[in-house]
Amino acid sequence: MRRRTKIWSCAAGALLVLLLTLWMDTSRAQDAPSAAPPVDSVHPLIGTGGDPDNGANLYPGSVRPFGMVQLSPDTEDHGYGYHTVQSWIKGFSMTHMSGVGCANQGDVFFTATTGPIVTQVSDYQTPYSHSSESASPGYYQVQLLQWGIHAELSATERTGIARFTFPAHQVANILVPISHTLNNTAAASIRVVGDRRIEGFVENHLFCNRTPTYKVYFVMVFDRPFTSFGTWFGKWVDDQDRGGTVAPGTRSAEQTSHEQSTGAYATWAPEDHAQAVTARVGISYVDIAGADKNLQSEAPEGDFTSIRQAATSAWNKELSNIEVSGSSAKDRTVFYTALYHSLLMPSLFDDADGRYLGFDGKIHMVPPGHHVYTNFSGWDIYRSEIPLLAMIEPQRLQDMAQSVVLMYLQGGWIDRWPQINLYTEDMVGSPLSIALTTTYLDGLHGFDIHTAWEAMLKDATEAPPPGHPYVGEEGIDWINKLHYLPADKVTYGSVAMTQEYSLAYASLFRLAAALGKTTDAQRLYDRALNYRNLFDLEDKFFRPRNADGTWVQGFNPAQDSHGFVEGTGWHYRSFAPADLGWLVKAFGQERFNAAMTEFFNYSSPGWYGQYYNPYNETDIQAPFVFNFSGQPWKSQEVVRRVLKENYTDAPDGVPGNDDCGAMSSWAVLSMLGIYSVDPTSLAYQLVSPVFSKAVVHLHSPYPGTTFTITTSEHPDTTPYIQNVTLNGLKHSQNWIAFHNITDGGTLHFDLGTAPDRHWGAAPEDAPPSLSDALPVTQ
């Protein structure tokens, strides 16, 4: 996902981080009790710090695992939602994407006030204090200081519930400024029904203000009758939303263009004591009837406490798929918060009655026992989140895979970054092909692989037909002709896209071989080697090349972009995840290790053109490449450093945009001591675990029940692997296969304070590469 790198350098920023860290840390003990439920170690405010333009952009509000609803406070009018450095809460909205780099969603916005009805954001926004704010999985609460109102939020999968406790002797208002979103509202409609209900829809643009729009329908029901109500309507003044004219007693209002705004309100008379009003809100992407059914199915009563308890229970169940022990409370918090953030997206999309809106704009039904998911940040999550979900969420991942297949069946192509039921074509490559292939090769066959294969092969070899909202693999005709993307014909990211396409082709080669498609396998194997056509054997960089075969003059590997996407030639220098064995040989092992050692030779984390960038996915695999080059102890060292410096229990404790769980899932796998630079290779590189014991609970269709990772004492101070045993047998390879995990068993690490330069360092100990694949017989 597009991002702007976050670097804290000023003294004021550092002081704020320190204060916020102390605020989050006051109630924590030094050592985590091993019996504490995982949910107690999650701090959703981690990742909400940083500059709003450069932060992780996570939200602290209420959500269920992979839920349709993300009910959270918004501290900005346009952007990502919430940042701890912002001083005002504007209100609360029902939809948010987790850690993306563009303005997005914030649909079905509402808030609470006292006194006269106001309609401008500047009038109903309220200051708040972090000392009167807290968040945990499925629950958020804060004091709205302007109004003296205590706000509490919780959620089911498709509904949100908000309880507002108003002060005594004050008129209590709930405002629904339905036109307010975090992106660009195109239209809205709102209606007051009876004396307990407000309903309607809001139409918003896709993230980054892309042209297509979608609608979110809602039904809001209060736990007791309101005493008065009304709506408002207004037009923008000086290109700003100035609220509107209040019309007491009116029951409906509409917005029909971007330059208008509208909303509704409900009021309760003052009482001699504090009064609580609970609002239950169901949403649907299908229609108002769907929102109503979701509400009746999941939150038929206004019992806030029971919904909150159920949310906590749901999260504890999901987080307990991995149980860790034997480290500090801080490490436990970082781990379980990262795991929590890894389980937020993709998002549930079908209603409680099974209906969902397809990519053809029609209403479809999902088969009983299954679900449809959307919001796949493909370029980000194929690297680490999909492998993690394959390990601990196999049933859900198969439904996600089928959701991608349905996208193709209904819309005609696989998108890179589908949002709602629309194509965004954001970022590059064919990332969801890699995700589908990973799922199938991991042994998860509960989706239509034959249709998936048709879709993926088409994307890998053909240009999409004109007149459609998808672009497929940009420059595919040049790939077919030259076997690389020429920089003078494809001006954006020609090198990075060639590298990404090559990884997708390698994945499809392996899938074709598994499916017995020999001819396709040979063709895709050849295409998987395309990345070599842009590797300069003299300076050992991937670099842009023209259509006539000449190298682009003036190439600067430390220059941002210049043939790459969100990075430099240095960042993409080791981006041959499927064939790192070849890359090491092409460099020469000694030169490769020297170059990569220099790549990590930065004094402190930051965005540098010539050093590792821990804030983005462009070089997310780089810390593990020493496992391929005979120096695995350096990968152990680098991974520990990145975890220590970039993943903390502070508000800015996630590096860069989290991108829907991509960066967080990197931390989860790295802290366990296993990571795959190329998930479809089924090889997981080994580094030193952070915890002395981790138990991964396995589920059907895997044959194993648990996979247990243990270490010698004090893993926090012993970062270097000395020896490894797998199921009691000595294991010299610096990697294990995915089936070693899913078959169940025990992986034990003996760790030390100094590097062992022999373990895992022999050529035969390195992970497999594409060049090691057996020849395909035509």
PDB file of N, CA and C in Angstrom, residues 689-776:
ATOM      1  N   PRO A 689      14.022 -17.671  18.095  1.00  0.00           N
ATOM      2  CA  PRO A 689      12.744 -17.239  18.671  1.00  0.00           C
ATOM      3  C   PRO A 689      12.947 -16.295  19.847  1.00  0.00           C
ATOM      4  N   VAL A 690      11.951 -15.489  20.103  1.00  0.00           N
ATOM      5  CA  VAL A 690      11.980 -14.545  21.216  1.00  0.00           C
ATOM      6  C   VAL A 690      11.496 -15.206  22.507  1.00  0.00           C
ATOM      7  N   PHE A 691      10.613 -16.206  22.382  1.00  0.00           N
ATOM      8  CA  PHE A 691      10.008 -16.854  23.540  1.00  0.00           C
ATOM      9  C   PHE A 691      10.641 -18.221  23.786  1.00  0.00           C
ATOM     10  N   SER A 692      10.709 -18.607  25.054  1.00  0.00           N
ATOM     11  CA  SER A 692      11.266 -19.921  25.369  1.00  0.00           C
ATOM     12  C   SER A 692      10.302 -21.039  24.998  1.00  0.00           C
ATOM     13  N   LYS A 693       9.010 -20.705  24.838  1.00  0.00           N
ATOM     14  CA  LYS A 693       8.053 -21.715  24.397  1.00  0.00           C
ATOM     15  C   LYS A 693       6.916 -21.043  23.647  1.00  0.00           C
ATOM     16  N   ALA A 694       6.570 -21.621  22.530  1.00  0.00           N
ATOM     17  CA  ALA A 694       5.400 -21.178  21.756  1.00  0.00           C
ATOM     18  C   ALA A 694       4.691 -22.421  21.247  1.00  0.00           C
ATOM     19  N   VAL A 695       3.387 -22.452  21.437  1.00  0.00           N
ATOM     20  CA  VAL A 695       2.583 -23.585  20.984  1.00  0.00           C
ATOM     21  C   VAL A 695       1.597 -23.077  19.933  1.00  0.00           C
ATOM     22  N   VAL A 696       1.728 -23.592  18.718  1.00  0.00           N
ATOM     23  CA  VAL A 696       0.813 -23.261  17.630  1.00  0.00           C
ATOM     24  C   VAL A 696      -0.240 -24.363  17.569  1.00  0.00           C
ATOM     25  N   HIS A 697      -1.493 -23.997  17.793  1.00  0.00           N
ATOM     26  CA  HIS A 697      -2.578 -24.967  17.738  1.00  0.00           C
ATOM     27  C   HIS A 697      -3.056 -25.102  16.293  1.00  0.00           C
ATOM     28  N   LEU A 698      -3.061 -26.314  15.808  1.00  0.00           N
ATOM     29  CA  LEU A 698      -3.378 -26.604  14.413  1.00  0.00           C
ATOM     30  C   LEU A 698      -4.825 -27.069  14.278  1.00  0.00           C
ATOM     31  N   HIS A 699      -5.370 -26.856  13.093  1.00  0.00           N
ATOM     32  CA  HIS A 699      -6.775 -27.185  12.840  1.00  0.00           C
ATOM     33  C   HIS A 699      -6.900 -27.952  11.529  1.00  0.00           C
ATOM     34  N   SER A 700      -8.050 -28.563  11.359  1.00  0.00           N
ATOM     35  CA  SER A 700      -8.363 -29.284  10.123  1.00  0.00           C
ATOM     36  C   SER A 700      -8.199 -28.331   8.929  1.00  0.00           C
ATOM     37  N   PRO A 701      -7.631 -28.815   7.823  1.00  0.00           N
ATOM     38  CA  PRO A 701      -7.379 -30.209   7.462  1.00  0.00           C
ATOM     39  C   PRO A 701      -5.991 -30.723   7.811  1.00  0.00           C
ATOM     40  N   TYR A 702      -5.253 -30.025   8.668  1.00  0.00           N
ATOM     41  CA  TYR A 702      -3.899 -30.448   8.962  1.00  0.00           C
ATOM     42  C   TYR A 702      -3.908 -31.687   9.852  1.00  0.00           C
ATOM     43  N   PRO A 703      -2.954 -32.596   9.673  1.00  0.00           N
ATOM     44  CA  PRO A 703      -2.930 -33.822  10.477  1.00  0.00           C
ATOM     45  C   PRO A 703      -2.494 -33.606  11.913  1.00  0.00           C
ATOM     46  N   GLY A 704      -1.678 -32.579  12.164  1.00  0.00           N
ATOM     47  CA  GLY A 704      -1.183 -32.347  13.510  1.00  0.00           C
ATOM     48  C   GLY A 704      -2.167 -31.597  14.376  1.00  0.00           C
ATOM     49  N   THR A 705      -1.927 -31.637  15.681  1.00  0.00           N
ATOM     50  CA  THR A 705      -2.757 -30.886  16.628  1.00  0.00           C
ATOM     51  C   THR A 705      -2.016 -29.681  17.191  1.00  0.00           C
ATOM     52  N   THR A 706      -0.704 -29.830  17.452  1.00  0.00           N
ATOM     53  CA  THR A 706       0.100 -28.707  17.937  1.00  0.00           C
ATOM     54  C   THR A 706       1.504 -28.773  17.338  1.00  0.00           C
ATOM     55  N   PHE A 707       2.069 -27.611  17.148  1.00  0.00           N
ATOM     56  CA  PHE A 707       3.474 -27.487  16.777  1.00  0.00           C
ATOM     57  C   PHE A 707       4.109 -26.620  17.849  1.00  0.00           C
ATOM     58  N   THR A 708       5.071 -27.171  18.567  1.00  0.00           N
ATOM     59  CA  THR A 708       5.661 -26.505  19.721  1.00  0.00           C
ATOM     60  C   THR A 708       7.090 -26.083  19.416  1.00  0.00           C
ATOM     61  N   ILE A 709       7.387 -24.827  19.685  1.00  0.00           N
ATOM     62  CA  ILE A 709       8.724 -24.266  19.496  1.00  0.00           C
ATOM     63  C   ILE A 709       9.291 -23.951  20.873  1.00  0.00           C
ATOM     64  N   THR A 710      10.459 -24.509  21.198  1.00  0.00           N
ATOM     65  CA  THR A 710      11.090 -24.265  22.492  1.00  0.00           C
ATOM     66  C   THR A 710      12.530 -23.812  22.284  1.00  0.00           C
ATOM     67  N   THR A 711      13.079 -23.189  23.314  1.00  0.00           N
ATOM     68  CA  THR A 711      14.463 -22.748  23.267  1.00  0.00           C
ATOM     69  C   THR A 711      15.147 -23.090  24.583  1.00  0.00           C
ATOM     70  N   SER A 712      16.455 -22.954  24.592  1.00  0.00           N
ATOM     71  CA  SER A 712      17.197 -22.991  25.849  1.00  0.00           C
ATOM     72  C   SER A 712      16.840 -21.748  26.661  1.00  0.00           C
ATOM     73  N   GLU A 713      17.381 -21.641  27.861  1.00  0.00           N
ATOM     74  CA  GLU A 713      17.004 -20.553  28.763  1.00  0.00           C
ATOM     75  C   GLU A 713      17.432 -19.183  28.226  1.00  0.00           C
ATOM     76  N   HIS A 714      16.682 -18.200  28.643  1.00  0.00           N
ATOM     77  CA  HIS A 714      17.007 -16.783  28.396  1.00  0.00           C
ATOM     78  C   HIS A 714      17.139 -16.439  26.912  1.00  0.00           C
ATOM     79  N   PRO A 715      16.121 -16.707  26.105  1.00  0.00           N
ATOM     80  CA  PRO A 715      16.211 -16.362  24.676  1.00  0.00           C
ATOM     81  C   PRO A 715      16.359 -14.868  24.431  1.00  0.00           C
ATOM     82  N   ASP A 716      15.960 -14.051  25.396  1.00  0.00           N
ATOM     83  CA  ASP A 716      16.056 -12.605  25.200  1.00  0.00           C
ATOM     84  C   ASP A 716      17.499 -12.124  25.132  1.00  0.00           C
ATOM     85  N   THR A 717      18.416 -12.837  25.769  1.00  0.00           N
ATOM     86  CA  THR A 717      19.820 -12.418  25.776  1.00  0.00           C
ATOM     87  C   THR A 717      20.722 -13.365  24.987  1.00  0.00           C
ATOM     88  N   THR A 718      20.118 -14.327  24.299  1.00  0.00           N
ATOM     89  CA  THR A 718      20.897 -15.287  23.510  1.00  0.00           C
ATOM     90  C   THR A 718      20.321 -15.350  22.095  1.00  0.00           C
ATOM     91  N   PRO A 719      20.709 -14.431  21.228  1.00  0.00           N
ATOM     92  CA  PRO A 719      20.059 -14.315  19.914  1.00  0.00           C
ATOM     93  C   PRO A 719      20.584 -15.252  18.843  1.00  0.00           C
ATOM     94  N   TYR A 720      21.635 -16.028  19.140  1.00  0.00           N
ATOM     95  CA  TYR A 720      22.278 -16.804  18.084  1.00  0.00           C
ATOM     96  C   TYR A 720      21.999 -18.298  18.232  1.00  0.00           C
ATOM     97  N   ILE A 721      21.626 -18.931  17.133  1.00  0.00           N
ATOM     98  CA  ILE A 721      21.340 -20.363  17.119  1.00  0.00           C
ATOM     99  C   ILE A 721      22.655 -21.146  17.182  1.00  0.00           C
ATOM    100  N   GLN A 722      22.701 -22.127  18.098  1.00  0.00           N
ATOM    101  CA  GLN A 722      23.844 -23.029  18.216  1.00  0.00           C
ATOM    102  C   GLN A 722      23.520 -24.406  17.628  1.00  0.00           C
ATOM    103  N   ASN A 723      22.329 -24.888  17.941  1.00  0.00           N
ATOM    104  CA  ASN A 723      21.865 -26.182  17.436  1.00  0.00           C
ATOM    105  C   ASN A 723      20.356 -26.166  17.359  1.00  0.00           C
ATOM    106  N   VAL A 724      19.793 -27.033  16.512  1.00  0.00           N
ATOM    107  CA  VAL A 724      18.349 -27.179  16.372  1.00  0.00           C
ATOM    108  C   VAL A 724      18.021 -28.665  16.319  1.00  0.00           C
ATOM    109  N   THR A 725      16.937 -29.040  16.972  1.00  0.00           N
ATOM    110  CA  THR A 725      16.403 -30.391  16.821  1.00  0.00           C
ATOM    111  C   THR A 725      14.949 -30.295  16.378  1.00  0.00           C
ATOM    112  N   LEU A 726      14.567 -31.155  15.461  1.00  0.00           N
ATOM    113  CA  LEU A 726      13.199 -31.240  14.979  1.00  0.00           C
ATOM    114  C   LEU A 726      12.664 -32.615  15.353  1.00  0.00           C
ATOM    115  N   ASN A 727      11.655 -32.613  16.210  1.00  0.00           N
ATOM    116  CA  ASN A 727      11.076 -33.866  16.716  1.00  0.00           C
ATOM    117  C   ASN A 727      12.151 -34.763  17.311  1.00  0.00           C
ATOM    118  N   GLY A 728      13.087 -34.144  18.037  1.00  0.00           N
ATOM    119  CA  GLY A 728      14.116 -34.876  18.741  1.00  0.00           C
ATOM    120  C   GLY A 728      15.333 -35.228  17.924  1.00  0.00           C
ATOM    121  N   LEU A 729      15.327 -34.970  16.636  1.00  0.00           N
ATOM    122  CA  LEU A 729      16.447 -35.310  15.762  1.00  0.00           C
ATOM    123  C   LEU A 729      17.228 -34.049  15.390  1.00  0.00           C
ATOM    124  N   LYS A 730      18.548 -34.180  15.346  1.00  0.00           N
ATOM    125  CA  LYS A 730      19.389 -33.047  15.003  1.00  0.00           C
ATOM    126  C   LYS A 730      19.027 -32.514  13.624  1.00  0.00           C
ATOM    127  N   HIS A 731      18.935 -31.199  13.514  1.00  0.00           N
ATOM    128  CA  HIS A 731      18.498 -30.557  12.271  1.00  0.00           C
ATOM    129  C   HIS A 731      19.520 -29.495  11.912  1.00  0.00           C
ATOM    130  N   SER A 732      20.293 -29.727  10.860  1.00  0.00           N
ATOM    131  CA  SER A 732      21.351 -28.789  10.494  1.00  0.00           C
ATOM    132  C   SER A 732      20.909 -27.767   9.466  1.00  0.00           C
ATOM    133  N   GLN A 733      19.829 -28.029   8.746  1.00  0.00           N
ATOM    134  CA  GLN A 733      19.348 -27.066   7.760  1.00  0.00           C
ATOM    135  C   GLN A 733      18.788 -25.832   8.453  1.00  0.00           C
ATOM    136  N   ASN A 734      18.982 -24.673   7.845  1.00  0.00           N
ATOM    137  CA  ASN A 734      18.495 -23.440   8.480  1.00  0.00           C
ATOM    138  C   ASN A 734      17.068 -23.110   8.053  1.00  0.00           C
ATOM    139  N   TRP A 735      16.328 -24.124   7.703  1.00  0.00           N
ATOM    140  CA  TRP A 735      14.926 -23.970   7.321  1.00  0.00           C
ATOM    141  C   TRP A 735      14.184 -25.264   7.610  1.00  0.00           C
ATOM    142  N   ILE A 736      12.873 -25.171   7.693  1.00  0.00           N
ATOM    143  CA  ILE A 736      11.995 -26.330   7.785  1.00  0.00           C
ATOM    144  C   ILE A 736      10.907 -26.183   6.739  1.00  0.00           C
ATOM    145  N   ALA A 737      10.245 -27.284   6.426  1.00  0.00           N
ATOM    146  CA  ALA A 737       9.152 -27.261   5.457  1.00  0.00           C
ATOM    147  C   ALA A 737       7.834 -26.951   6.158  1.00  0.00           C
ATOM    148  N   PHE A 738       6.901 -26.409   5.403  1.00  0.00           N
ATOM    149  CA  PHE A 738       5.600 -26.082   5.987  1.00  0.00           C
ATOM    150  C   PHE A 738       4.941 -27.328   6.573  1.00  0.00           C
ATOM    151  N   HIS A 739       5.100 -28.469   5.940  1.00  0.00           N
ATOM    152  CA  HIS A 739       4.470 -29.675   6.473  1.00  0.00           C
ATOM    153  C   HIS A 739       5.093 -30.092   7.801  1.00  0.00           C
ATOM    154  N   ASN A 740       6.352 -29.680   8.070  1.00  0.00           N
ATOM    155  CA  ASN A 740       6.928 -29.952   9.382  1.00  0.00           C
ATOM    156  C   ASN A 740       6.130 -29.256  10.483  1.00  0.00           C
ATOM    157  N   ILE A 741       5.556 -28.128  10.133  1.00  0.00           N
ATOM    158  CA  ILE A 741       4.714 -27.399  11.085  1.00  0.00           C
ATOM    159  C   ILE A 741       3.355 -28.057  11.200  1.00  0.00           C
ATOM    160  N   THR A 742       2.693 -28.284  10.067  1.00  0.00           N
ATOM    161  CA  THR A 742       1.302 -28.737  10.097  1.00  0.00           C
ATOM    162  C   THR A 742       1.165 -30.223  10.417  1.00  0.00           C
ATOM    163  N   ASP A 743       2.248 -30.973  10.304  1.00  0.00           N
ATOM    164  CA  ASP A 743       2.206 -32.364  10.770  1.00  0.00           C
ATOM    165  C   ASP A 743       2.214 -32.434  12.290  1.00  0.00           C
ATOM    166  N   GLY A 744       2.568 -31.325  12.921  1.00  0.00           N
ATOM    167  CA  GLY A 744       2.689 -31.307  14.374  1.00  0.00           C
ATOM    168  C   GLY A 744       4.059 -31.788  14.806  1.00  0.00           C
ATOM    169  N   GLY A 745       4.450 -31.456  16.023  1.00  0.00           N
ATOM    170  CA  GLY A 745       5.744 -31.879  16.530  1.00  0.00           C
ATOM    171  C   GLY A 745       6.402 -30.780  17.333  1.00  0.00           C
ATOM    172  N   THR A 746       7.727 -30.911  17.515  1.00  0.00           N
ATOM    173  CA  THR A 746       8.475 -29.970  18.348  1.00  0.00           C
ATOM    174  C   THR A 746       9.737 -29.527  17.635  1.00  0.00           C
ATOM    175  N   LEU A 747       9.973 -28.242  17.655  1.00  0.00           N
ATOM    176  CA  LEU A 747      11.188 -27.640  17.123  1.00  0.00           C
ATOM    177  C   LEU A 747      11.907 -26.983  18.289  1.00  0.00           C
ATOM    178  N   HIS A 748      13.145 -27.426  18.561  1.00  0.00           N
ATOM    179  CA  HIS A 748      13.885 -26.892  19.708  1.00  0.00           C
ATOM    180  C   HIS A 748      15.150 -26.183  19.246  1.00  0.00           C
ATOM    181  N   PHE A 749      15.403 -25.011  19.830  1.00  0.00           N
ATOM    182  CA  PHE A 749      16.583 -24.208  19.530  1.00  0.00           C
ATOM    183  C   PHE A 749      17.485 -24.138  20.765  1.00  0.00           C
ATOM    184  N   ASP A 750      18.747 -24.470  20.602  1.00  0.00           N
ATOM    185  CA  ASP A 750      19.761 -24.129  21.595  1.00  0.00           C
ATOM    186  C   ASP A 750      20.382 -22.812  21.158  1.00  0.00           C
ATOM    187  N   LEU A 751      20.303 -21.821  22.033  1.00  0.00           N
ATOM    188  CA  LEU A 751      20.734 -20.470  21.694  1.00  0.00           C
ATOM    189  C   LEU A 751      21.965 -20.075  22.493  1.00  0.00           C
ATOM    190  N   GLY A 752      22.711 -19.112  21.982  1.00  0.00           N
ATOM    191  CA  GLY A 752      23.900 -18.627  22.660  1.00  0.00           C
ATOM    192  C   GLY A 752      24.090 -17.140  22.478  1.00  0.00           C
ATOM    193  N   THR A 753      25.073 -16.603  23.178  1.00  0.00           N
ATOM    194  CA  THR A 753      25.325 -15.164  23.128  1.00  0.00           C
ATOM    195  C   THR A 753      26.226 -14.764  21.970  1.00  0.00           C
ATOM    196  N   ALA A 754      26.933 -15.759  21.384  1.00  0.00           N
ATOM    197  CA  ALA A 754      27.848 -15.470  20.272  1.00  0.00           C
ATOM    198  C   ALA A 754      27.420 -16.263  19.046  1.00  0.00           C
ATOM    199  N   PRO A 755      27.720 -15.746  17.856  1.00  0.00           N
ATOM    200  CA  PRO A 755      27.335 -16.460  16.640  1.00  0.00           C
ATOM    201  C   PRO A 755      28.010 -17.831  16.542  1.00  0.00           C
ATOM    202  N   ASP A 756      27.264 -18.815  16.087  1.00  0.00           N
ATOM    203  CA  ASP A 756      27.835 -20.095  15.686  1.00  0.00           C
ATOM    204  C   ASP A 756      27.952 -20.058  14.167  1.00  0.00           C
ATOM    205  N   ARG A 757      29.166 -20.041  13.661  1.00  0.00           N
ATOM    206  CA  ARG A 757      29.382 -19.832  12.235  1.00  0.00           C
ATOM    207  C   ARG A 757      29.335 -21.126  11.430  1.00  0.00           C
ATOM    208  N   HIS A 758      28.956 -22.209  12.098  1.00  0.00           N
ATOM    209  CA  HIS A 758      28.908 -23.495  11.419  1.00  0.00           C
ATOM    210  C   HIS A 758      27.474 -24.001  11.229  1.00  0.00           C
ATOM    211  N   TRP A 759      26.640 -23.776  12.269  1.00  0.00           N
ATOM    212  CA  TRP A 759      25.276 -24.306  12.145  1.00  0.00           C
ATOM    213  C   TRP A 759      24.555 -23.643  10.972  1.00  0.00           C
ATOM    214  N   GLY A 760      23.977 -24.453  10.102  1.00  0.00           N
ATOM    215  CA  GLY A 760      23.179 -23.972   8.987  1.00  0.00           C
ATOM    216  C   GLY A 760      23.944 -23.247   7.909  1.00  0.00           C
ATOM    217  N   ALA A 761      25.299 -23.311   7.939  1.00  0.00           N
ATOM    218  CA  ALA A 761      26.096 -22.492   7.020  1.00  0.00           C
ATOM    219  C   ALA A 761      26.578 -23.243   5.790  1.00  0.00           C
ATOM    220  N   ALA A 762      26.452 -24.552   5.761  1.00  0.00           N
ATOM    221  CA  ALA A 762      26.924 -25.319   4.610  1.00  0.00           C
ATOM    222  C   ALA A 762      25.984 -25.107   3.424  1.00  0.00           C
ATOM    223  N   PRO A 763      26.504 -25.244   2.211  1.00  0.00           N
ATOM    224  CA  PRO A 763      25.636 -25.047   1.032  1.00  0.00           C
ATOM    225  C   PRO A 763      24.382 -25.916   1.065  1.00  0.00           C
ATOM    226  N   GLU A 764      24.509 -27.140   1.545  1.00  0.00           N
ATOM    227  CA  GLU A 764      23.355 -28.038   1.578  1.00  0.00           C
ATOM    228  C   GLU A 764      22.355 -27.689   2.681  1.00  0.00           C
ATOM    229  N   ASP A 765      22.721 -26.743   3.547  1.00  0.00           N
ATOM    230  CA  ASP A 765      21.816 -26.328   4.619  1.00  0.00           C
ATOM    231  C   ASP A 765      20.895 -25.187   4.197  1.00  0.00           C
ATOM    232  N   ALA A 766      21.169 -24.548   3.054  1.00  0.00           N
ATOM    233  CA  ALA A 766      20.388 -23.388   2.615  1.00  0.00           C
ATOM    234  C   ALA A 766      19.003 -23.815   2.139  1.00  0.00           C
ATOM    235  N   PRO A 767      18.036 -22.915   2.196  1.00  0.00           N
ATOM    236  CA  PRO A 767      16.678 -23.220   1.712  1.00  0.00           C
ATOM    237  C   PRO A 767      16.676 -23.453   0.204  1.00  0.00           C
ATOM    238  N   PRO A 768      15.659 -24.130  -0.301  1.00  0.00           N
ATOM    239  CA  PRO A 768      15.579 -24.375  -1.749  1.00  0.00           C
ATOM    240  C   PRO A 768      15.299 -23.086  -2.517  1.00  0.00           C
ATOM    241  N   SER A 769      15.778 -23.060  -3.745  1.00  0.00           N
ATOM    242  CA  SER A 769      15.520 -21.953  -4.659  1.00  0.00           C
ATOM    243  C   SER A 769      14.959 -22.499  -5.961  1.00  0.00           C
ATOM    244  N   LEU A 770      14.390 -21.608  -6.756  1.00  0.00           N
ATOM    245  CA  LEU A 770      13.796 -22.017  -8.024  1.00  0.00           C
ATOM    246  C   LEU A 770      14.806 -22.754  -8.901  1.00  0.00           C
ATOM    247  N   SER A 771      16.046 -22.310  -8.862  1.00  0.00           N
ATOM    248  CA  SER A 771      17.078 -22.953  -9.681  1.00  0.00           C
ATOM    249  C   SER A 771      17.329 -24.393  -9.271  1.00  0.00           C
ATOM    250  N   ASP A 772      16.895 -24.746  -8.055  1.00  0.00           N
ATOM    251  CA  ASP A 772      17.076 -26.120  -7.590  1.00  0.00           C
ATOM    252  C   ASP A 772      15.952 -27.032  -8.049  1.00  0.00           C
ATOM    253  N   ALA A 773      14.908 -26.444  -8.690  1.00  0.00           N
ATOM    254  CA  ALA A 773      13.754 -27.247  -9.086  1.00  0.00           C
ATOM    255  C   ALA A 773      14.157 -28.275 -10.130  1.00  0.00           C
ATOM    256  N   LEU A 774      13.517 -29.427 -10.054  1.00  0.00           N
ATOM    257  CA  LEU A 774      13.795 -30.460 -11.051  1.00  0.00           C
ATOM    258  C   LEU A 774      13.328 -29.985 -12.418  1.00  0.00           C
ATOM    259  N   PRO A 775      14.047 -30.332 -13.483  1.00  0.00           N
ATOM    260  CA  PRO A 775      13.610 -29.939 -14.824  1.00  0.00           C
ATOM    261  C   PRO A 775      12.202 -30.439 -15.108  1.00  0.00           C
ATOM    262  N   VAL A 776      11.449 -29.632 -15.810  1.00  0.00           N
ATOM    263  CA  VAL A 776      10.080 -29.993 -16.172  1.00  0.00           C
ATOM    264  C   VAL A 776      10.114 -30.673 -17.534  1.00  0.00           C
TER     265      VAL A 776
END
